[in-house]
Protein backbone atom coordinates (compact mmCIF):
# COMPACT_ATOMS: atom_id res chain seq x y z
CA UNK A 1 0.00 0.00 0.00
CA UNK A 2 0.95 3.65 -0.42
CA UNK A 3 1.15 6.11 2.45
CA UNK A 4 0.94 9.90 2.25
CA UNK A 5 2.99 11.47 5.05
CA UNK A 6 2.14 14.91 6.41
CA UNK A 7 3.93 17.15 8.90
CA UNK A 8 1.40 19.03 11.04
CA UNK A 9 3.11 21.92 12.79
CA UNK A 10 2.03 25.42 13.76
CA UNK A 11 1.82 27.86 16.67
CA UNK A 12 -1.64 26.47 17.51
CA UNK A 13 -3.61 23.36 16.62
CA UNK A 14 -7.04 22.24 17.80
CA UNK A 15 -8.38 18.70 17.40
CA UNK A 16 -11.74 18.54 19.14
CA UNK A 17 -13.85 15.37 19.14
CA UNK A 18 -16.39 16.23 21.85
CA UNK A 19 -17.15 19.93 22.24
CA UNK A 20 -20.09 21.94 23.46
CA UNK A 21 -20.94 25.49 22.46
CA UNK A 22 -19.38 27.18 25.50
CA UNK A 23 -16.36 24.85 25.73
CA UNK A 24 -14.37 23.75 22.67
CA UNK A 25 -11.83 21.18 23.78
CA UNK A 26 -8.94 19.53 21.97
CA UNK A 27 -7.24 16.18 21.97
CA UNK A 28 -3.48 16.04 22.42
CA UNK A 29 -3.06 14.57 18.92
CA UNK A 30 -4.77 15.04 15.51
CA UNK A 31 -8.18 13.47 14.96
CA UNK A 32 -9.16 11.63 11.81
CA UNK A 33 -12.15 13.93 11.31
CA UNK A 34 -9.93 17.02 11.56
CA UNK A 35 -7.38 15.76 9.05
CA UNK A 36 -10.04 14.48 6.64
CA UNK A 37 -11.75 17.87 6.88
CA UNK A 38 -8.47 19.60 6.00
CA UNK A 39 -7.97 17.26 3.03
CA UNK A 40 -11.55 17.79 1.82
CA UNK A 41 -11.07 21.57 1.95
CA UNK A 42 -7.87 21.28 -0.07
CA UNK A 43 -9.72 19.17 -2.66
CA UNK A 44 -12.48 21.78 -2.89
CA UNK A 45 -15.26 19.57 -1.58
CA UNK A 46 -18.30 21.07 0.09
CA UNK A 47 -19.59 20.00 3.48
CA UNK A 48 -22.40 18.05 1.80
CA UNK A 49 -20.16 16.09 -0.57
CA UNK A 50 -19.41 12.43 0.06
CA UNK A 51 -16.26 11.69 2.09
CA UNK A 52 -16.40 7.89 1.79
CA UNK A 53 -13.16 7.58 -0.21
CA UNK A 54 -11.27 9.76 2.29
CA UNK A 55 -12.75 8.05 5.34
CA UNK A 56 -11.62 4.68 3.92
CA UNK A 57 -7.98 5.77 4.18
CA UNK A 58 -6.23 4.16 7.17
CA UNK A 59 -5.06 6.85 9.56
CA UNK A 60 -2.07 7.01 11.89
CA UNK A 61 -0.17 9.65 13.87
CA UNK A 62 3.29 9.94 15.39
CA UNK A 63 3.78 12.50 18.16
CA UNK A 64 7.14 14.12 17.39
CA UNK A 65 6.70 17.16 19.65
CA UNK A 66 3.81 16.93 22.15
CA UNK A 67 3.21 20.65 22.67
CA UNK A 68 1.25 22.22 25.50
CA UNK A 69 -2.51 22.60 25.93
CA UNK A 70 -3.50 26.26 26.32
CA UNK A 71 -6.86 27.91 26.96
CA UNK A 72 -8.27 31.00 25.27
CA UNK A 73 -11.43 32.94 26.02
CA UNK A 74 -13.77 34.28 23.33
CA UNK A 75 -16.73 36.60 23.70
CA UNK A 76 -19.49 35.79 21.21
CA UNK A 77 -22.64 37.75 20.46
CA UNK A 78 -25.98 35.92 20.37
CA UNK A 79 -29.22 37.40 19.08
CA UNK A 80 -29.73 40.80 17.45
CA UNK A 81 -30.90 44.27 18.45
CA UNK A 82 -32.26 44.62 21.98
CA UNK A 83 -32.27 40.84 22.33
CA UNK A 84 -28.51 40.63 21.77
CA UNK A 85 -26.42 39.08 24.54
CA UNK A 86 -22.75 38.32 24.92
CA UNK A 87 -21.47 34.97 26.11
CA UNK A 88 -18.03 33.90 27.24
CA UNK A 89 -16.67 30.70 25.64
CA UNK A 90 -13.53 28.65 26.31
CA UNK A 91 -11.42 27.27 23.48
CA UNK A 92 -8.48 24.94 23.95
CA UNK A 93 -5.47 24.55 21.67
CA UNK A 94 -2.25 22.56 21.48
CA UNK A 95 0.65 25.02 21.21
CA UNK A 96 4.07 24.38 19.63
CA UNK A 97 3.29 20.78 18.66
CA UNK A 98 4.58 18.75 15.72
CA UNK A 99 2.92 15.58 14.44
CA UNK A 100 3.54 13.20 11.57
CA UNK A 101 0.31 11.89 10.04
CA UNK A 102 0.09 8.95 7.66
CA UNK A 103 -2.83 8.21 5.33
CA UNK A 104 -2.69 4.73 3.80
CA UNK A 105 -4.65 3.77 0.70
CA UNK A 106 -4.90 3.87 -3.08
CA UNK A 107 -1.88 5.60 -4.66
CA UNK A 108 -3.96 7.51 -7.23
CA UNK A 109 -6.15 9.06 -4.51
CA UNK A 110 -3.12 9.88 -2.38
CA UNK A 111 -1.41 11.60 -5.33
CA UNK A 112 -4.56 13.70 -5.80
CA UNK A 113 -4.59 14.60 -2.10
CA UNK A 114 -0.89 15.47 -2.14
CA UNK A 115 -1.33 17.82 -5.10
CA UNK A 116 -4.37 19.44 -3.49
CA UNK A 117 -2.58 20.08 -0.19
CA UNK A 118 0.27 21.75 -2.10
CA UNK A 119 -2.26 23.98 -3.90
CA UNK A 120 -5.48 23.94 -1.83
CA UNK A 121 -8.83 25.10 -3.17
CA UNK A 122 -10.09 26.36 0.20
CA UNK A 123 -8.17 27.58 3.24
CA UNK A 124 -6.80 24.69 5.28
CA UNK A 125 -6.15 24.66 9.01
CA UNK A 126 -4.90 22.38 11.75
CA UNK A 127 -8.31 21.51 13.16
CA UNK A 128 -9.62 25.06 12.73
CA UNK A 129 -9.26 27.66 9.99
CA UNK A 130 -7.65 29.97 12.54
CA UNK A 131 -4.75 27.51 12.95
CA UNK A 132 -2.70 27.58 9.71
CA UNK A 133 0.12 25.05 9.20
CA UNK A 134 3.71 26.29 9.09
CA UNK A 135 6.76 24.83 7.40
CA UNK A 136 6.65 21.83 5.07
CA UNK A 137 3.20 20.21 5.18
CA UNK A 138 3.55 17.38 2.64
CA UNK A 139 6.48 15.03 3.25
CA UNK A 140 5.64 12.78 0.30
CA UNK A 141 4.17 9.43 -0.66
CA UNK A 142 6.03 6.23 0.23
CA UNK A 143 5.40 2.62 -0.81
CA UNK A 144 5.35 1.09 2.67
CA UNK A 145 2.74 -0.16 5.11
CA UNK A 146 1.44 2.54 7.45
CA UNK A 147 3.24 1.06 10.46
CA UNK A 148 6.65 1.09 8.72
CA UNK A 149 6.11 4.55 7.24
CA UNK A 150 5.43 6.08 10.66
CA UNK A 151 8.52 4.41 12.11
CA UNK A 152 10.92 5.23 9.29
CA UNK A 153 10.15 8.90 8.57
CA UNK A 154 12.85 11.18 10.07
CA UNK A 155 12.08 12.97 13.34
CA UNK A 156 10.27 16.24 12.56
CA UNK A 157 10.53 18.09 15.89
CA UNK A 158 11.80 21.67 15.98
CA UNK A 159 15.54 22.20 16.47
CA UNK A 160 15.04 23.98 19.80
CA UNK A 161 12.93 21.08 21.07
CA UNK A 162 15.48 18.46 19.99
CA UNK A 163 18.26 20.27 21.86
CA UNK A 164 16.24 20.11 25.09
CA UNK A 165 15.82 16.31 24.90
CA UNK A 166 18.19 13.52 25.85
CA UNK A 167 20.14 11.44 23.33
CA UNK A 168 17.41 8.77 23.34
CA UNK A 169 13.80 9.86 22.77
CA UNK A 170 10.51 7.96 22.91
CA UNK A 171 7.88 8.82 20.29
CA UNK A 172 4.26 7.69 20.57
CA UNK A 173 2.50 6.19 17.55
CA UNK A 174 -1.30 5.96 17.41
CA UNK A 175 -2.99 4.17 14.51
CA UNK A 176 -6.23 2.56 13.49
CA UNK A 177 -6.33 -1.04 14.60
CA UNK A 178 -6.19 -3.95 12.19
CA UNK A 179 -8.31 -7.13 12.49
CA UNK A 180 -7.38 -8.91 15.71
CA UNK A 181 -6.02 -5.79 17.42
CA UNK A 182 -7.87 -4.27 20.35
CA UNK A 183 -7.44 -0.68 21.42
CA UNK A 184 -9.41 2.26 22.70
CA UNK A 185 -12.49 3.63 20.94
CA UNK A 186 -12.47 7.14 19.53
CA UNK A 187 -15.42 8.95 17.94
CA UNK A 188 -13.77 10.94 15.17
CA UNK A 189 -14.75 9.19 11.93
CA UNK A 190 -16.61 11.77 9.79
CA UNK A 191 -19.87 10.44 8.38
CA UNK A 192 -21.21 13.88 7.43
CA UNK A 193 -19.78 17.40 7.71
CA UNK A 194 -23.16 18.96 6.89
CA UNK A 195 -23.85 22.02 9.05
CA UNK A 196 -27.43 20.84 9.62
CA UNK A 197 -26.58 17.27 10.59
CA UNK A 198 -22.98 16.51 11.47
CA UNK A 199 -22.32 12.84 12.19
CA UNK A 200 -19.29 10.99 13.49
CA UNK A 201 -18.60 7.29 13.91
CA UNK A 202 -16.26 5.24 16.08
CA UNK A 203 -12.91 3.61 15.39
CA UNK A 204 -10.44 1.49 17.33
CA UNK A 205 -7.04 3.06 18.03
CA UNK A 206 -3.91 1.22 19.21
CA UNK A 207 -0.73 2.92 20.42
CA UNK A 208 2.87 2.08 21.15
CA UNK A 209 6.22 3.85 21.50
CA UNK A 210 9.42 3.72 19.50
CA UNK A 211 12.86 4.83 20.64
CA UNK A 212 15.03 6.98 18.37
CA UNK A 213 18.51 8.46 18.64
CA UNK A 214 18.78 12.22 19.06
CA UNK A 215 22.18 13.52 17.87
CA UNK A 216 21.25 17.04 18.99
CA UNK A 217 20.38 15.94 22.53
CA UNK A 218 22.33 16.01 25.75
CA UNK A 219 23.61 13.37 28.12
CA UNK A 220 21.64 12.98 31.33
CA UNK A 221 24.72 13.67 33.49
CA UNK A 222 25.51 16.84 31.53
CA UNK A 223 21.94 18.03 32.06
CA UNK A 224 22.08 17.64 35.83
CA UNK A 225 25.55 19.23 35.94
CA UNK A 226 24.19 22.26 34.09
CA UNK A 227 21.31 22.53 36.55
CA UNK A 228 23.67 22.36 39.55
CA UNK A 229 25.87 25.07 38.09
CA UNK A 230 23.00 27.40 37.28
GROMACS .gro file of C-alpha atoms in nm:
model
  230
    1UNK     CA    1   0.000   0.000   0.000
    2UNK     CA    2   0.095   0.365  -0.042
    3UNK     CA    3   0.115   0.611   0.245
    4UNK     CA    4   0.094   0.990   0.225
    5UNK     CA    5   0.299   1.147   0.505
    6UNK     CA    6   0.214   1.491   0.641
    7UNK     CA    7   0.393   1.715   0.890
    8UNK     CA    8   0.140   1.903   1.104
    9UNK     CA    9   0.311   2.192   1.279
   10UNK     CA   10   0.203   2.542   1.376
   11UNK     CA   11   0.182   2.786   1.667
   12UNK     CA   12  -0.164   2.647   1.751
   13UNK     CA   13  -0.361   2.336   1.662
   14UNK     CA   14  -0.704   2.224   1.780
   15UNK     CA   15  -0.838   1.870   1.740
   16UNK     CA   16  -1.174   1.854   1.914
   17UNK     CA   17  -1.385   1.537   1.914
   18UNK     CA   18  -1.639   1.623   2.185
   19UNK     CA   19  -1.715   1.993   2.224
   20UNK     CA   20  -2.009   2.194   2.346
   21UNK     CA   21  -2.094   2.549   2.246
   22UNK     CA   22  -1.938   2.718   2.550
   23UNK     CA   23  -1.636   2.485   2.573
   24UNK     CA   24  -1.437   2.375   2.267
   25UNK     CA   25  -1.183   2.118   2.378
   26UNK     CA   26  -0.894   1.953   2.197
   27UNK     CA   27  -0.724   1.618   2.197
   28UNK     CA   28  -0.348   1.604   2.242
   29UNK     CA   29  -0.306   1.457   1.892
   30UNK     CA   30  -0.477   1.504   1.551
   31UNK     CA   31  -0.818   1.347   1.496
   32UNK     CA   32  -0.916   1.163   1.181
   33UNK     CA   33  -1.215   1.393   1.131
   34UNK     CA   34  -0.993   1.702   1.156
   35UNK     CA   35  -0.738   1.576   0.905
   36UNK     CA   36  -1.004   1.448   0.664
   37UNK     CA   37  -1.175   1.787   0.688
   38UNK     CA   38  -0.847   1.960   0.600
   39UNK     CA   39  -0.797   1.726   0.303
   40UNK     CA   40  -1.155   1.779   0.182
   41UNK     CA   41  -1.107   2.157   0.195
   42UNK     CA   42  -0.787   2.128  -0.007
   43UNK     CA   43  -0.972   1.917  -0.266
   44UNK     CA   44  -1.248   2.178  -0.289
   45UNK     CA   45  -1.526   1.957  -0.158
   46UNK     CA   46  -1.830   2.107   0.009
   47UNK     CA   47  -1.959   2.000   0.348
   48UNK     CA   48  -2.240   1.805   0.180
   49UNK     CA   49  -2.016   1.609  -0.057
   50UNK     CA   50  -1.941   1.243   0.006
   51UNK     CA   51  -1.626   1.169   0.209
   52UNK     CA   52  -1.640   0.789   0.179
   53UNK     CA   53  -1.316   0.758  -0.021
   54UNK     CA   54  -1.127   0.976   0.229
   55UNK     CA   55  -1.275   0.805   0.534
   56UNK     CA   56  -1.162   0.468   0.392
   57UNK     CA   57  -0.798   0.577   0.418
   58UNK     CA   58  -0.623   0.416   0.717
   59UNK     CA   59  -0.506   0.685   0.956
   60UNK     CA   60  -0.207   0.701   1.189
   61UNK     CA   61  -0.017   0.965   1.387
   62UNK     CA   62   0.329   0.994   1.539
   63UNK     CA   63   0.378   1.250   1.816
   64UNK     CA   64   0.714   1.412   1.739
   65UNK     CA   65   0.670   1.716   1.965
   66UNK     CA   66   0.381   1.693   2.215
   67UNK     CA   67   0.321   2.065   2.267
   68UNK     CA   68   0.125   2.222   2.550
   69UNK     CA   69  -0.251   2.260   2.593
   70UNK     CA   70  -0.350   2.626   2.632
   71UNK     CA   71  -0.686   2.791   2.696
   72UNK     CA   72  -0.827   3.100   2.527
   73UNK     CA   73  -1.143   3.294   2.602
   74UNK     CA   74  -1.377   3.428   2.333
   75UNK     CA   75  -1.673   3.660   2.370
   76UNK     CA   76  -1.949   3.579   2.121
   77UNK     CA   77  -2.264   3.775   2.046
   78UNK     CA   78  -2.598   3.592   2.037
   79UNK     CA   79  -2.922   3.740   1.908
   80UNK     CA   80  -2.973   4.080   1.745
   81UNK     CA   81  -3.090   4.427   1.845
   82UNK     CA   82  -3.226   4.462   2.198
   83UNK     CA   83  -3.227   4.084   2.233
   84UNK     CA   84  -2.851   4.063   2.177
   85UNK     CA   85  -2.642   3.908   2.454
   86UNK     CA   86  -2.275   3.832   2.492
   87UNK     CA   87  -2.147   3.497   2.611
   88UNK     CA   88  -1.803   3.390   2.724
   89UNK     CA   89  -1.667   3.070   2.564
   90UNK     CA   90  -1.353   2.865   2.631
   91UNK     CA   91  -1.142   2.727   2.348
   92UNK     CA   92  -0.848   2.494   2.395
   93UNK     CA   93  -0.547   2.455   2.167
   94UNK     CA   94  -0.225   2.256   2.148
   95UNK     CA   95   0.065   2.502   2.121
   96UNK     CA   96   0.407   2.438   1.963
   97UNK     CA   97   0.329   2.078   1.866
   98UNK     CA   98   0.458   1.875   1.572
   99UNK     CA   99   0.292   1.558   1.444
  100UNK     CA  100   0.354   1.320   1.157
  101UNK     CA  101   0.031   1.189   1.004
  102UNK     CA  102   0.009   0.895   0.766
  103UNK     CA  103  -0.283   0.821   0.533
  104UNK     CA  104  -0.269   0.473   0.380
  105UNK     CA  105  -0.465   0.377   0.070
  106UNK     CA  106  -0.490   0.387  -0.308
  107UNK     CA  107  -0.188   0.560  -0.466
  108UNK     CA  108  -0.396   0.751  -0.723
  109UNK     CA  109  -0.615   0.906  -0.451
  110UNK     CA  110  -0.312   0.988  -0.238
  111UNK     CA  111  -0.141   1.160  -0.533
  112UNK     CA  112  -0.456   1.370  -0.580
  113UNK     CA  113  -0.459   1.460  -0.210
  114UNK     CA  114  -0.089   1.547  -0.214
  115UNK     CA  115  -0.133   1.782  -0.510
  116UNK     CA  116  -0.437   1.944  -0.349
  117UNK     CA  117  -0.258   2.008  -0.019
  118UNK     CA  118   0.027   2.175  -0.210
  119UNK     CA  119  -0.226   2.398  -0.390
  120UNK     CA  120  -0.548   2.394  -0.183
  121UNK     CA  121  -0.883   2.510  -0.317
  122UNK     CA  122  -1.009   2.636   0.020
  123UNK     CA  123  -0.817   2.758   0.324
  124UNK     CA  124  -0.680   2.469   0.528
  125UNK     CA  125  -0.615   2.466   0.901
  126UNK     CA  126  -0.490   2.238   1.175
  127UNK     CA  127  -0.831   2.151   1.316
  128UNK     CA  128  -0.962   2.506   1.273
  129UNK     CA  129  -0.926   2.766   0.999
  130UNK     CA  130  -0.765   2.997   1.254
  131UNK     CA  131  -0.475   2.751   1.295
  132UNK     CA  132  -0.270   2.758   0.971
  133UNK     CA  133   0.012   2.505   0.920
  134UNK     CA  134   0.371   2.629   0.909
  135UNK     CA  135   0.676   2.483   0.740
  136UNK     CA  136   0.665   2.183   0.507
  137UNK     CA  137   0.320   2.021   0.518
  138UNK     CA  138   0.355   1.738   0.264
  139UNK     CA  139   0.648   1.503   0.325
  140UNK     CA  140   0.564   1.278   0.030
  141UNK     CA  141   0.417   0.943  -0.066
  142UNK     CA  142   0.603   0.623   0.023
  143UNK     CA  143   0.540   0.262  -0.081
  144UNK     CA  144   0.535   0.109   0.267
  145UNK     CA  145   0.274  -0.016   0.511
  146UNK     CA  146   0.144   0.254   0.745
  147UNK     CA  147   0.324   0.106   1.046
  148UNK     CA  148   0.665   0.109   0.872
  149UNK     CA  149   0.611   0.455   0.724
  150UNK     CA  150   0.543   0.608   1.066
  151UNK     CA  151   0.852   0.441   1.211
  152UNK     CA  152   1.092   0.523   0.929
  153UNK     CA  153   1.015   0.890   0.857
  154UNK     CA  154   1.285   1.118   1.007
  155UNK     CA  155   1.208   1.297   1.334
  156UNK     CA  156   1.027   1.624   1.256
  157UNK     CA  157   1.053   1.809   1.589
  158UNK     CA  158   1.180   2.167   1.598
  159UNK     CA  159   1.554   2.220   1.647
  160UNK     CA  160   1.504   2.398   1.980
  161UNK     CA  161   1.293   2.108   2.107
  162UNK     CA  162   1.548   1.846   1.999
  163UNK     CA  163   1.826   2.027   2.186
  164UNK     CA  164   1.624   2.011   2.509
  165UNK     CA  165   1.582   1.631   2.490
  166UNK     CA  166   1.819   1.352   2.585
  167UNK     CA  167   2.014   1.144   2.333
  168UNK     CA  168   1.741   0.877   2.334
  169UNK     CA  169   1.380   0.986   2.277
  170UNK     CA  170   1.051   0.796   2.291
  171UNK     CA  171   0.788   0.882   2.029
  172UNK     CA  172   0.426   0.769   2.057
  173UNK     CA  173   0.250   0.619   1.755
  174UNK     CA  174  -0.130   0.596   1.741
  175UNK     CA  175  -0.299   0.417   1.451
  176UNK     CA  176  -0.623   0.256   1.349
  177UNK     CA  177  -0.633  -0.104   1.460
  178UNK     CA  178  -0.619  -0.395   1.219
  179UNK     CA  179  -0.831  -0.713   1.249
  180UNK     CA  180  -0.738  -0.891   1.571
  181UNK     CA  181  -0.602  -0.579   1.742
  182UNK     CA  182  -0.787  -0.427   2.035
  183UNK     CA  183  -0.744  -0.068   2.142
  184UNK     CA  184  -0.941   0.226   2.270
  185UNK     CA  185  -1.249   0.363   2.094
  186UNK     CA  186  -1.247   0.714   1.953
  187UNK     CA  187  -1.542   0.895   1.794
  188UNK     CA  188  -1.377   1.094   1.517
  189UNK     CA  189  -1.475   0.919   1.193
  190UNK     CA  190  -1.661   1.177   0.979
  191UNK     CA  191  -1.987   1.044   0.838
  192UNK     CA  192  -2.121   1.388   0.743
  193UNK     CA  193  -1.978   1.740   0.771
  194UNK     CA  194  -2.316   1.896   0.689
  195UNK     CA  195  -2.385   2.202   0.905
  196UNK     CA  196  -2.743   2.084   0.962
  197UNK     CA  197  -2.658   1.727   1.059
  198UNK     CA  198  -2.298   1.651   1.147
  199UNK     CA  199  -2.232   1.284   1.219
  200UNK     CA  200  -1.929   1.099   1.349
  201UNK     CA  201  -1.860   0.729   1.391
  202UNK     CA  202  -1.626   0.524   1.608
  203UNK     CA  203  -1.291   0.361   1.539
  204UNK     CA  204  -1.044   0.149   1.733
  205UNK     CA  205  -0.704   0.306   1.803
  206UNK     CA  206  -0.391   0.122   1.921
  207UNK     CA  207  -0.073   0.292   2.042
  208UNK     CA  208   0.287   0.208   2.115
  209UNK     CA  209   0.622   0.385   2.150
  210UNK     CA  210   0.942   0.372   1.950
  211UNK     CA  211   1.286   0.483   2.064
  212UNK     CA  212   1.503   0.698   1.837
  213UNK     CA  213   1.851   0.846   1.864
  214UNK     CA  214   1.878   1.222   1.906
  215UNK     CA  215   2.218   1.352   1.787
  216UNK     CA  216   2.125   1.704   1.899
  217UNK     CA  217   2.038   1.594   2.253
  218UNK     CA  218   2.233   1.601   2.575
  219UNK     CA  219   2.361   1.337   2.812
  220UNK     CA  220   2.164   1.298   3.133
  221UNK     CA  221   2.472   1.367   3.349
  222UNK     CA  222   2.551   1.684   3.153
  223UNK     CA  223   2.194   1.803   3.206
  224UNK     CA  224   2.208   1.764   3.583
  225UNK     CA  225   2.555   1.923   3.594
  226UNK     CA  226   2.419   2.226   3.409
  227UNK     CA  227   2.131   2.253   3.655
  228UNK     CA  228   2.367   2.236   3.955
  229UNK     CA  229   2.587   2.507   3.809
  230UNK     CA  230   2.300   2.740   3.728
   0.00000   0.00000   0.00000
